[in-house]
């Protein structure tokens, strides 16, 4: 909480810093998005944001771009300034050397190398530090970073398109196309800023997807996502689009830790085609342990993973509380097919009261479709579980 009384301008400048921070989306991961605004004599003299991984942090960019001396000024920053040397030097030392009189921080850095230490160092240097200004907004902005740095697992976004009555494919398993071109364009933009795109082998076999980002504007491609296939027996066909394009698009297959016979031979052939294969443990039912795959991805600095199906994989991940956010594109269509697949399957509720409760964001109209964003409601699900 802030230790001094705050003014309306403090919130104004922090909102500006948060908007600046968003410009780093897709460029800075696995680092957090951070924005900074430098103010002196009620005028903005410097602005900056973390622009790319390994580059100068937001505070340094704001100080370097200052149009007047920062001495005696106030620095607004969306995340606690770092106090250790990583790919760049400590921001705290630069702030102290610049003579900044006051620092306003939105949220504390969850990284154990920094957590509270940066703020303490600034205060020891005689700098007034106010914290918690628009903290909720800052935490929302950097949810993927917070999860990755605290759990060593990536932030998971589930995505699917469905008809109004809940169908994601026809009785033959075909889904092209439920959603509109406008919705598919949004998906390509999303693919262009995540670290990985995950599907189960069933989806790969049914759709033969590319799982690449192909937005209308090339500038929307900020990262090259790794295509991730959950494929316990390495059944991904050698003539599939995923394998045929593996030389130029990183492709990763997660399979059972111990393969023998035909499955082992298939794995070796996939590796020869440029596909990376990683074995992970299975659960008591013989299915791949998806949590173990996320842990492995976290070790490889994946911070955002988009999961595009299939229903059993999504059901398993939702049941194990591995999904952080969902995007559902609802098309103005009714399939009316009792044999059509649904987006999430395999949870097997005993009662509707056990259903996973969600919290919706404001719906968004995309062409003829509706986009619903959701997060799992922690409070309601704790109540439903009987805790």
mmCIF file of C-alpha atoms in Angstrom:
data_model
loop_
_atom_site.group_PDB
_atom_site.id
_atom_site.type_symbol
_atom_site.label_atom_id
_atom_site.label_comp_id
_atom_site.label_asym_id
_atom_site.label_seq_id
_atom_site.Cartn_x
_atom_site.Cartn_y
_atom_site.Cartn_z
ATOM 1 C CA UNK A 1 0.000 0.000 0.000
ATOM 2 C CA UNK A 2 1.161 3.598 -0.592
ATOM 3 C CA UNK A 3 2.962 5.120 2.377
ATOM 4 C CA UNK A 4 2.168 8.719 1.406
ATOM 5 C CA UNK A 5 -0.944 10.473 0.184
ATOM 6 C CA UNK A 6 -1.248 10.199 -3.568
ATOM 7 C CA UNK A 7 -2.563 12.716 -6.042
ATOM 8 C CA UNK A 8 -4.762 12.297 -9.101
ATOM 9 C CA UNK A 9 -1.700 13.000 -11.247
ATOM 10 C CA UNK A 10 0.093 10.012 -9.727
ATOM 11 C CA UNK A 11 -2.600 7.741 -11.143
ATOM 12 C CA UNK A 12 -2.554 9.641 -14.457
ATOM 13 C CA UNK A 13 1.171 9.126 -14.956
ATOM 14 C CA UNK A 14 0.970 5.481 -13.911
ATOM 15 C CA UNK A 15 -1.791 4.837 -16.443
ATOM 16 C CA UNK A 16 0.491 6.303 -19.082
ATOM 17 C CA UNK A 17 3.322 4.040 -17.898
ATOM 18 C CA UNK A 18 1.023 1.008 -18.161
ATOM 19 C CA UNK A 19 0.080 1.939 -21.737
ATOM 20 C CA UNK A 20 3.761 2.239 -22.597
ATOM 21 C CA UNK A 21 4.445 -1.165 -21.038
ATOM 22 C CA UNK A 22 1.916 -2.845 -23.353
ATOM 23 C CA UNK A 23 4.102 -1.956 -26.336
ATOM 24 C CA UNK A 24 6.511 -4.676 -25.250
ATOM 25 C CA UNK A 25 3.943 -7.450 -25.724
ATOM 26 C CA UNK A 26 5.492 -10.243 -27.755
ATOM 27 C CA UNK A 27 8.937 -8.638 -27.807
ATOM 28 C CA UNK A 28 10.229 -8.906 -24.234
ATOM 29 C CA UNK A 29 9.237 -12.369 -23.050
ATOM 30 C CA UNK A 30 10.285 -14.115 -20.847
ATOM 31 C CA UNK A 31 10.908 -10.717 -19.255
ATOM 32 C CA UNK A 32 7.923 -8.696 -17.990
ATOM 33 C CA UNK A 33 6.363 -5.772 -19.811
ATOM 34 C CA UNK A 34 7.374 -2.570 -18.042
ATOM 35 C CA UNK A 35 6.723 1.101 -18.713
ATOM 36 C CA UNK A 36 8.223 4.201 -17.109
ATOM 37 C CA UNK A 37 7.414 7.919 -17.088
ATOM 38 C CA UNK A 38 9.817 10.559 -15.748
ATOM 39 C CA UNK A 39 8.262 13.770 -14.424
ATOM 40 C CA UNK A 40 9.803 16.986 -13.097
ATOM 41 C CA UNK A 41 8.042 20.235 -12.227
ATOM 42 C CA UNK A 42 4.680 18.743 -13.290
ATOM 43 C CA UNK A 43 5.951 18.063 -16.827
ATOM 44 C CA UNK A 44 6.872 14.771 -18.502
ATOM 45 C CA UNK A 45 10.554 14.852 -19.404
ATOM 46 C CA UNK A 46 11.098 11.191 -20.273
ATOM 47 C CA UNK A 47 9.203 8.073 -21.345
ATOM 48 C CA UNK A 48 10.377 4.531 -21.865
ATOM 49 C CA UNK A 49 9.369 0.907 -21.994
ATOM 50 C CA UNK A 50 11.145 -2.415 -22.132
ATOM 51 C CA UNK A 51 11.340 -2.875 -25.887
ATOM 52 C CA UNK A 52 13.036 -6.238 -26.393
ATOM 53 C CA UNK A 53 14.439 -9.139 -24.417
ATOM 54 C CA UNK A 54 18.032 -8.425 -23.446
ATOM 55 C CA UNK A 55 17.669 -4.709 -24.145
ATOM 56 C CA UNK A 56 17.612 -1.770 -21.707
ATOM 57 C CA UNK A 57 14.814 -1.773 -19.156
ATOM 58 C CA UNK A 58 12.026 0.808 -19.143
ATOM 59 C CA UNK A 59 13.642 2.963 -16.440
ATOM 60 C CA UNK A 60 16.909 3.199 -18.365
ATOM 61 C CA UNK A 61 15.115 4.117 -21.584
ATOM 62 C CA UNK A 62 13.142 6.849 -19.791
ATOM 63 C CA UNK A 63 16.301 8.284 -18.201
ATOM 64 C CA UNK A 64 18.278 8.118 -21.445
ATOM 65 C CA UNK A 65 15.520 9.851 -23.417
ATOM 66 C CA UNK A 66 14.937 12.603 -20.843
ATOM 67 C CA UNK A 67 14.764 16.062 -22.428
ATOM 68 C CA UNK A 68 15.838 17.682 -19.154
ATOM 69 C CA UNK A 69 17.957 16.671 -16.177
ATOM 70 C CA UNK A 70 16.098 14.087 -14.064
ATOM 71 C CA UNK A 71 17.592 15.305 -10.775
ATOM 72 C CA UNK A 72 14.798 16.053 -8.324
ATOM 73 C CA UNK A 73 12.178 14.400 -10.524
ATOM 74 C CA UNK A 74 9.683 11.565 -10.003
ATOM 75 C CA UNK A 75 9.897 8.269 -11.840
ATOM 76 C CA UNK A 76 6.686 6.277 -12.364
ATOM 77 C CA UNK A 77 7.372 2.614 -13.156
ATOM 78 C CA UNK A 78 4.957 -0.289 -13.478
ATOM 79 C CA UNK A 79 7.275 -2.855 -11.850
ATOM 80 C CA UNK A 80 9.773 -2.611 -9.011
ATOM 81 C CA UNK A 81 13.183 -1.567 -10.442
ATOM 82 C CA UNK A 82 15.687 -4.401 -10.582
ATOM 83 C CA UNK A 83 18.680 -4.390 -8.255
ATOM 84 C CA UNK A 84 20.757 -7.209 -9.736
ATOM 85 C CA UNK A 85 22.860 -7.685 -12.841
ATOM 86 C CA UNK A 86 21.337 -9.905 -15.493
ATOM 87 C CA UNK A 87 21.522 -9.115 -19.193
ATOM 88 C CA UNK A 88 21.634 -5.459 -18.118
ATOM 89 C CA UNK A 89 22.869 -3.638 -15.037
ATOM 90 C CA UNK A 90 20.776 -2.753 -11.968
ATOM 91 C CA UNK A 91 18.157 -0.094 -12.677
ATOM 92 C CA UNK A 92 18.246 0.996 -9.030
ATOM 93 C CA UNK A 93 21.834 2.196 -9.360
ATOM 94 C CA UNK A 94 21.001 4.213 -12.475
ATOM 95 C CA UNK A 95 18.014 5.813 -10.743
ATOM 96 C CA UNK A 96 20.111 6.739 -7.706
ATOM 97 C CA UNK A 97 22.932 8.126 -9.874
ATOM 98 C CA UNK A 98 20.443 10.249 -11.855
ATOM 99 C CA UNK A 99 19.322 12.028 -8.685
ATOM 100 C CA UNK A 100 15.675 11.022 -8.912
ATOM 101 C CA UNK A 101 13.905 12.225 -5.767
ATOM 102 C CA UNK A 102 10.827 9.975 -5.810
ATOM 103 C CA UNK A 103 9.857 6.651 -7.381
ATOM 104 C CA UNK A 104 6.251 5.478 -7.704
ATOM 105 C CA UNK A 105 5.888 1.708 -8.257
ATOM 106 C CA UNK A 106 2.775 -0.158 -9.365
ATOM 107 C CA UNK A 107 3.727 -3.666 -8.237
ATOM 108 C CA UNK A 108 6.526 -5.497 -6.494
ATOM 109 C CA UNK A 109 8.666 -7.777 -8.652
ATOM 110 C CA UNK A 110 7.788 -11.440 -7.875
ATOM 111 C CA UNK A 111 11.295 -12.532 -8.871
ATOM 112 C CA UNK A 112 13.113 -13.649 -5.705
ATOM 113 C CA UNK A 113 16.254 -11.892 -6.937
ATOM 114 C CA UNK A 114 14.425 -8.569 -6.739
ATOM 115 C CA UNK A 115 11.308 -8.924 -4.597
ATOM 116 C CA UNK A 116 11.366 -5.945 -2.233
ATOM 117 C CA UNK A 117 15.117 -5.525 -2.519
ATOM 118 C CA UNK A 118 14.958 -2.894 -5.259
ATOM 119 C CA UNK A 119 12.527 -0.773 -3.263
ATOM 120 C CA UNK A 120 14.645 -1.154 -0.124
ATOM 121 C CA UNK A 121 17.804 -0.070 -1.945
ATOM 122 C CA UNK A 122 16.121 3.065 -3.263
ATOM 123 C CA UNK A 123 14.833 3.974 0.179
ATOM 124 C CA UNK A 124 18.267 3.457 1.728
ATOM 125 C CA UNK A 125 19.551 5.981 -0.791
ATOM 126 C CA UNK A 126 17.057 8.555 0.526
ATOM 127 C CA UNK A 127 14.563 8.233 -2.333
ATOM 128 C CA UNK A 128 10.880 8.356 -1.463
ATOM 129 C CA UNK A 129 9.172 5.244 -2.820
ATOM 130 C CA UNK A 130 5.394 4.863 -3.051
ATOM 131 C CA UNK A 131 4.057 1.453 -4.001
ATOM 132 C CA UNK A 132 0.778 -0.182 -5.014
ATOM 133 C CA UNK A 133 -0.412 2.505 -7.447
ATOM 134 C CA UNK A 134 -2.722 0.731 -9.927
ATOM 135 C CA UNK A 135 -1.208 -2.519 -8.704
ATOM 136 C CA UNK A 136 -4.110 -4.633 -9.957
ATOM 137 C CA UNK A 137 -3.715 -3.287 -13.481
ATOM 138 C CA UNK A 138 0.021 -4.011 -13.439
ATOM 139 C CA UNK A 139 -0.520 -7.556 -12.184
ATOM 140 C CA UNK A 140 -3.145 -8.177 -14.862
ATOM 141 C CA UNK A 141 -0.749 -6.936 -17.537
ATOM 142 C CA UNK A 142 2.022 -9.295 -16.465
ATOM 143 C CA UNK A 143 0.055 -12.403 -15.494
ATOM 144 C CA UNK A 144 2.178 -14.633 -17.780
ATOM 145 C CA UNK A 145 5.431 -13.369 -16.271
ATOM 146 C CA UNK A 146 4.140 -13.704 -12.718
ATOM 147 C CA UNK A 147 3.055 -17.306 -13.311
ATOM 148 C CA UNK A 148 6.281 -18.281 -15.052
ATOM 149 C CA UNK A 149 8.594 -16.714 -12.473
ATOM 150 C CA UNK A 150 6.675 -18.149 -9.497
ATOM 151 C CA UNK A 151 5.685 -21.613 -10.788
ATOM 152 C CA UNK A 152 8.186 -22.224 -13.621
ATOM 153 C CA UNK A 153 5.253 -23.001 -15.906
ATOM 154 C CA UNK A 154 3.948 -20.944 -18.833
ATOM 155 C CA UNK A 155 0.678 -19.041 -18.844
ATOM 156 C CA UNK A 156 -1.891 -21.158 -20.693
ATOM 157 C CA UNK A 157 -4.533 -19.693 -23.009
ATOM 158 C CA UNK A 158 -7.260 -22.022 -24.272
ATOM 159 C CA UNK A 159 -8.876 -21.107 -27.592
ATOM 160 C CA UNK A 160 -11.669 -22.551 -29.652
ATOM 161 C CA UNK A 161 -14.416 -21.591 -32.067
ATOM 162 C CA UNK A 162 -17.931 -22.942 -31.697
ATOM 163 C CA UNK A 163 -21.441 -22.652 -32.995
ATOM 164 C CA UNK A 164 -24.080 -21.050 -30.804
ATOM 165 C CA UNK A 165 -25.222 -24.496 -29.664
ATOM 166 C CA UNK A 166 -21.703 -25.509 -28.668
ATOM 167 C CA UNK A 167 -20.425 -27.564 -31.599
ATOM 168 C CA UNK A 168 -16.752 -27.296 -32.520
ATOM 169 C CA UNK A 169 -16.862 -29.761 -35.433
ATOM 170 C CA UNK A 170 -19.303 -31.773 -37.457
ATOM 171 C CA UNK A 171 -19.934 -35.494 -36.985
ATOM 172 C CA UNK A 172 -16.909 -36.201 -39.205
ATOM 173 C CA UNK A 173 -14.635 -34.129 -36.980
ATOM 174 C CA UNK A 174 -14.254 -31.276 -39.498
ATOM 175 C CA UNK A 175 -14.290 -27.693 -38.194
ATOM 176 C CA UNK A 176 -13.338 -25.555 -41.213
ATOM 177 C CA UNK A 177 -14.749 -23.025 -40.943
ATOM 178 C CA UNK A 178 -16.946 -22.298 -37.935
ATOM 179 C CA UNK A 179 -15.665 -18.806 -37.245
ATOM 180 C CA UNK A 180 -15.481 -15.819 -39.555
ATOM 181 C CA UNK A 181 -12.392 -14.543 -41.437
ATOM 182 C CA UNK A 182 -12.228 -11.664 -38.943
ATOM 183 C CA UNK A 183 -12.020 -14.082 -36.009
ATOM 184 C CA UNK A 184 -9.400 -16.184 -37.743
ATOM 185 C CA UNK A 185 -7.361 -13.052 -38.339
ATOM 186 C CA UNK A 186 -7.472 -12.330 -34.604
ATOM 187 C CA UNK A 187 -6.240 -15.860 -33.898
ATOM 188 C CA UNK A 188 -3.301 -15.364 -36.263
ATOM 189 C CA UNK A 189 -2.427 -12.150 -34.443
ATOM 190 C CA UNK A 190 -2.497 -14.056 -31.155
ATOM 191 C CA UNK A 191 -0.322 -16.823 -32.584
ATOM 192 C CA UNK A 192 2.183 -14.144 -33.560
ATOM 193 C CA UNK A 193 2.872 -13.140 -29.966
ATOM 194 C CA UNK A 194 2.895 -16.436 -28.023
ATOM 195 C CA UNK A 195 5.817 -18.787 -27.427
ATOM 196 C CA UNK A 196 3.993 -21.990 -28.235
ATOM 197 C CA UNK A 197 0.838 -23.370 -29.885
ATOM 198 C CA UNK A 198 -0.330 -26.708 -28.492
ATOM 199 C CA UNK A 199 -2.688 -29.333 -29.872
ATOM 200 C CA UNK A 200 -3.355 -32.980 -29.145
ATOM 201 C CA UNK A 201 -2.514 -35.613 -31.745
ATOM 202 C CA UNK A 202 -6.220 -36.120 -32.483
ATOM 203 C CA UNK A 203 -6.548 -32.530 -33.657
ATOM 204 C CA UNK A 204 -3.339 -32.816 -35.673
ATOM 205 C CA UNK A 205 -4.645 -35.934 -37.426
ATOM 206 C CA UNK A 206 -8.132 -34.556 -38.060
ATOM 207 C CA UNK A 207 -7.229 -31.070 -39.279
ATOM 208 C CA UNK A 208 -3.632 -31.410 -40.539
ATOM 209 C CA UNK A 209 -2.983 -27.841 -39.370
ATOM 210 C CA UNK A 210 0.038 -25.600 -39.968
ATOM 211 C CA UNK A 211 -0.258 -23.861 -36.567
ATOM 212 C CA UNK A 212 1.719 -20.880 -37.824
ATOM 213 C CA UNK A 213 0.974 -17.166 -37.539
ATOM 214 C CA UNK A 214 -0.276 -15.798 -40.840
ATOM 215 C CA UNK A 215 -1.823 -12.395 -40.057
ATOM 216 C CA UNK A 216 -2.582 -9.846 -42.738
ATOM 217 C CA UNK A 217 0.130 -7.536 -41.378
ATOM 218 C CA UNK A 218 3.601 -9.040 -40.959
ATOM 219 C CA UNK A 219 4.206 -6.562 -38.129
ATOM 220 C CA UNK A 220 1.732 -8.599 -36.068
ATOM 221 C CA UNK A 221 4.264 -11.445 -35.915
ATOM 222 C CA UNK A 222 6.343 -10.616 -32.865
ATOM 223 C CA UNK A 223 7.470 -14.123 -31.975
ATOM 224 C CA UNK A 224 7.891 -17.415 -33.801
ATOM 225 C CA UNK A 225 5.768 -19.877 -31.871
ATOM 226 C CA UNK A 226 6.867 -23.474 -31.430
ATOM 227 C CA UNK A 227 4.209 -25.953 -32.605
ATOM 228 C CA UNK A 228 3.635 -28.398 -29.727
ATOM 229 C CA UNK A 229 1.893 -31.736 -30.221
ATOM 230 C CA UNK A 230 0.809 -33.976 -27.346
ATOM 231 C CA UNK A 231 1.435 -37.319 -29.024
ATOM 232 C CA UNK A 232 2.113 -40.189 -26.633
ATOM 233 C CA UNK A 233 2.964 -42.746 -29.361
ATOM 234 C CA UNK A 234 4.543 -40.401 -31.945
ATOM 235 C CA UNK A 235 1.728 -40.930 -34.435
ATOM 236 C CA UNK A 236 2.261 -37.586 -36.172
ATOM 237 C CA UNK A 237 2.437 -38.484 -39.885
ATOM 238 C CA UNK A 238 5.662 -37.748 -41.748
ATOM 239 C CA UNK A 239 3.613 -36.253 -44.590
ATOM 240 C CA UNK A 240 1.664 -33.902 -42.290
ATOM 241 C CA UNK A 241 2.059 -30.156 -42.723
ATOM 242 C CA UNK A 242 3.597 -29.938 -39.280
ATOM 243 C CA UNK A 243 6.414 -32.332 -40.169
ATOM 244 C CA UNK A 244 6.911 -31.080 -43.722
ATOM 245 C CA UNK A 245 7.436 -27.541 -42.408
ATOM 246 C CA UNK A 246 9.466 -28.495 -39.316
ATOM 247 C CA UNK A 247 12.757 -27.445 -40.896
ATOM 248 C CA UNK A 248 11.650 -23.812 -40.904
ATOM 249 C CA UNK A 249 9.139 -23.801 -38.036
ATOM 250 C CA UNK A 250 10.114 -25.169 -34.603
ATOM 251 C CA UNK A 251 8.053 -28.268 -33.866
ATOM 252 C CA UNK A 252 8.004 -30.212 -30.613
ATOM 253 C CA UNK A 253 6.380 -33.565 -29.885
ATOM 254 C CA UNK A 254 5.791 -34.690 -26.311
ATOM 255 C CA UNK A 255 5.583 -38.469 -26.053
ATOM 256 C CA UNK A 256 5.741 -41.202 -23.434
ATOM 257 C CA UNK A 257 9.076 -41.395 -21.683
ATOM 258 C CA UNK A 258 9.609 -45.032 -22.700
ATOM 259 C CA UNK A 259 8.887 -45.932 -26.302
ATOM 260 C CA UNK A 260 9.449 -49.299 -27.917
ATOM 261 C CA UNK A 261 8.850 -50.984 -31.249
ATOM 262 C CA UNK A 262 6.999 -49.058 -33.926
ATOM 263 C CA UNK A 263 6.537 -45.980 -31.701
ATOM 264 C CA UNK A 264 10.294 -45.752 -31.140
ATOM 265 C CA UNK A 265 10.943 -46.055 -34.879
ATOM 266 C CA UNK A 266 8.382 -43.316 -35.595
ATOM 267 C CA UNK A 267 10.074 -41.041 -33.072
ATOM 268 C CA UNK A 268 13.460 -41.507 -34.737
ATOM 269 C CA UNK A 269 11.975 -40.661 -38.138
ATOM 270 C CA UNK A 270 10.368 -37.501 -36.726
ATOM 271 C CA UNK A 271 13.730 -36.421 -35.322
ATOM 272 C CA UNK A 272 15.324 -36.984 -38.733
ATOM 273 C CA UNK A 273 12.768 -34.559 -40.193
ATOM 274 C CA UNK A 274 13.701 -31.828 -37.724
ATOM 275 C CA UNK A 275 11.045 -32.455 -35.069
ATOM 276 C CA UNK A 276 12.198 -32.218 -31.460
ATOM 277 C CA UNK A 277 10.881 -35.083 -29.341
ATOM 278 C CA UNK A 278 10.726 -35.078 -25.538
ATOM 279 C CA UNK A 279 9.536 -37.932 -23.356
ATOM 280 C CA UNK A 280 7.475 -37.202 -20.250
ATOM 281 C CA UNK A 281 5.799 -39.270 -17.581
ATOM 282 C CA UNK A 282 2.264 -40.622 -17.876
ATOM 283 C CA UNK A 283 -0.554 -40.472 -15.353
ATOM 284 C CA UNK A 284 -2.291 -43.450 -13.728
ATOM 285 C CA UNK A 285 -4.512 -43.828 -16.807
ATOM 286 C CA UNK A 286 -1.561 -43.969 -19.189
ATOM 287 C CA UNK A 287 -2.127 -40.484 -20.622
ATOM 288 C CA UNK A 288 0.709 -37.994 -20.835
ATOM 289 C CA UNK A 289 1.134 -35.877 -17.738
ATOM 290 C CA UNK A 290 0.304 -32.451 -19.185
ATOM 291 C CA UNK A 291 1.569 -30.659 -16.091
ATOM 292 C CA UNK A 292 4.958 -32.251 -16.749
ATOM 293 C CA UNK A 293 4.921 -30.911 -20.314
ATOM 294 C CA UNK A 294 4.225 -27.405 -19.002
ATOM 295 C CA UNK A 295 7.075 -27.706 -16.517
ATOM 296 C CA UNK A 296 9.403 -28.731 -19.326
ATOM 297 C CA UNK A 297 8.238 -25.780 -21.409
ATOM 298 C CA UNK A 298 8.800 -23.465 -18.459
ATOM 299 C CA UNK A 299 12.394 -24.673 -18.213
ATOM 300 C CA UNK A 300 12.806 -23.651 -21.846
ATOM 301 C CA UNK A 301 11.548 -20.109 -21.050
ATOM 302 C CA UNK A 302 8.083 -20.515 -22.574
ATOM 303 C CA UNK A 303 5.880 -17.887 -20.911
ATOM 304 C CA UNK A 304 2.733 -18.011 -23.103
ATOM 305 C CA UNK A 305 1.232 -21.168 -24.600
ATOM 306 C CA UNK A 306 -1.911 -21.160 -26.733
ATOM 307 C CA UNK A 307 -3.856 -24.435 -26.587
ATOM 308 C CA UNK A 308 -6.095 -25.002 -29.623
ATOM 309 C CA UNK A 309 -7.496 -28.474 -28.837
ATOM 310 C CA UNK A 310 -8.676 -31.089 -28.795
ATOM 311 C CA UNK A 311 -11.562 -31.579 -26.392
ATOM 312 C CA UNK A 312 -9.922 -34.277 -24.269
ATOM 313 C CA UNK A 313 -6.733 -32.260 -23.844
ATOM 314 C CA UNK A 314 -8.699 -29.155 -22.874
ATOM 315 C CA UNK A 315 -10.835 -31.182 -20.475
ATOM 316 C CA UNK A 316 -7.774 -32.683 -18.833
ATOM 317 C CA UNK A 317 -6.068 -29.315 -18.488
ATOM 318 C CA UNK A 318 -9.179 -27.645 -17.108
ATOM 319 C CA UNK A 319 -9.718 -30.464 -14.631
ATOM 320 C CA UNK A 320 -6.112 -30.158 -13.439
ATOM 321 C CA UNK A 321 -6.427 -26.341 -13.194
ATOM 322 C CA UNK A 322 -3.735 -25.801 -15.815
ATOM 323 C CA UNK A 323 -5.621 -23.224 -17.908
ATOM 324 C CA UNK A 324 -5.297 -19.560 -16.980
ATOM 325 C CA UNK A 325 -7.421 -17.854 -19.617
ATOM 326 C CA UNK A 326 -9.838 -18.788 -22.367
ATOM 327 C CA UNK A 327 -10.905 -17.275 -25.679
ATOM 328 C CA UNK A 328 -14.119 -18.568 -27.246
ATOM 329 C CA UNK A 329 -15.206 -17.365 -30.670
ATOM 330 C CA UNK A 330 -18.968 -17.921 -30.950
ATOM 331 C CA UNK A 331 -20.314 -17.971 -34.480
ATOM 332 C CA UNK A 332 -23.956 -17.087 -35.246
ATOM 333 C CA UNK A 333 -24.640 -20.636 -36.404
ATOM 334 C CA UNK A 334 -26.583 -23.586 -35.042
ATOM 335 C CA UNK A 335 -25.387 -27.051 -35.990
ATOM 336 C CA UNK A 336 -28.122 -29.061 -34.295
ATOM 337 C CA UNK A 337 -25.957 -32.181 -34.589
ATOM 338 C CA UNK A 338 -26.151 -34.561 -31.645
ATOM 339 C CA UNK A 339 -22.909 -36.213 -32.794
ATOM 340 C CA UNK A 340 -20.915 -32.972 -33.024
ATOM 341 C CA UNK A 341 -17.888 -32.612 -30.749
ATOM 342 C CA UNK A 342 -17.803 -30.139 -27.898
ATOM 343 C CA UNK A 343 -14.827 -28.006 -26.919
ATOM 344 C CA UNK A 344 -14.197 -29.612 -23.526
ATOM 345 C CA UNK A 345 -14.739 -33.297 -22.827
ATOM 346 C CA UNK A 346 -13.757 -35.969 -20.338
ATOM 347 C CA UNK A 347 -14.278 -34.174 -17.007
ATOM 348 C CA UNK A 348 -17.214 -36.450 -16.051
ATOM 349 C CA UNK A 349 -19.070 -34.361 -13.486
ATOM 350 C CA UNK A 350 -21.234 -36.063 -10.885
ATOM 351 C CA UNK A 351 -23.322 -32.906 -10.520
ATOM 352 C CA UNK A 352 -23.702 -29.600 -12.369
ATOM 353 C CA UNK A 353 -22.747 -27.949 -9.072
ATOM 354 C CA UNK A 354 -19.234 -29.277 -9.662
ATOM 355 C CA UNK A 355 -18.884 -27.375 -12.918
ATOM 356 C CA UNK A 356 -15.906 -25.059 -13.240
ATOM 357 C CA UNK A 357 -17.044 -21.482 -12.648
ATOM 358 C CA UNK A 358 -15.687 -18.782 -14.909
ATOM 359 C CA UNK A 359 -15.422 -15.013 -14.868
ATOM 360 C CA UNK A 360 -16.197 -13.319 -18.176
ATOM 361 C CA UNK A 361 -14.630 -10.144 -19.461
ATOM 362 C CA UNK A 362 -16.671 -7.746 -21.584
ATOM 363 C CA UNK A 363 -17.746 -9.569 -24.784
ATOM 364 C CA UNK A 364 -16.252 -8.282 -28.018
ATOM 365 C CA UNK A 365 -17.836 -8.257 -31.457
ATOM 366 C CA UNK A 366 -15.520 -9.518 -34.217
ATOM 367 C CA UNK A 367 -17.214 -9.450 -37.594
ATOM 368 C CA UNK A 368 -20.380 -11.553 -37.190
ATOM 369 C CA UNK A 369 -18.900 -13.463 -34.237
ATOM 370 C CA UNK A 370 -18.744 -12.817 -30.497
ATOM 371 C CA UNK A 371 -15.474 -13.232 -28.601
ATOM 372 C CA UNK A 372 -15.805 -14.252 -24.969
ATOM 373 C CA UNK A 373 -12.735 -14.008 -22.748
ATOM 374 C CA UNK A 374 -12.779 -15.876 -19.480
ATOM 375 C CA UNK A 375 -10.702 -16.759 -16.481
ATOM 376 C CA UNK A 376 -11.352 -19.436 -13.902
ATOM 377 C CA UNK A 377 -13.077 -17.987 -10.846
ATOM 378 C CA UNK A 378 -10.861 -18.947 -7.888
ATOM 379 C CA UNK A 379 -13.379 -17.899 -5.207
ATOM 380 C CA UNK A 380 -16.372 -19.729 -6.642
ATOM 381 C CA UNK A 381 -14.463 -22.896 -7.403
ATOM 382 C CA UNK A 382 -13.032 -23.004 -3.902
ATOM 383 C CA UNK A 383 -16.597 -22.774 -2.601
ATOM 384 C CA UNK A 384 -17.793 -25.497 -4.982
ATOM 385 C CA UNK A 385 -14.970 -27.819 -3.910
ATOM 386 C CA UNK A 386 -16.164 -27.744 -0.302
ATOM 387 C CA UNK A 387 -12.982 -26.162 1.055
#
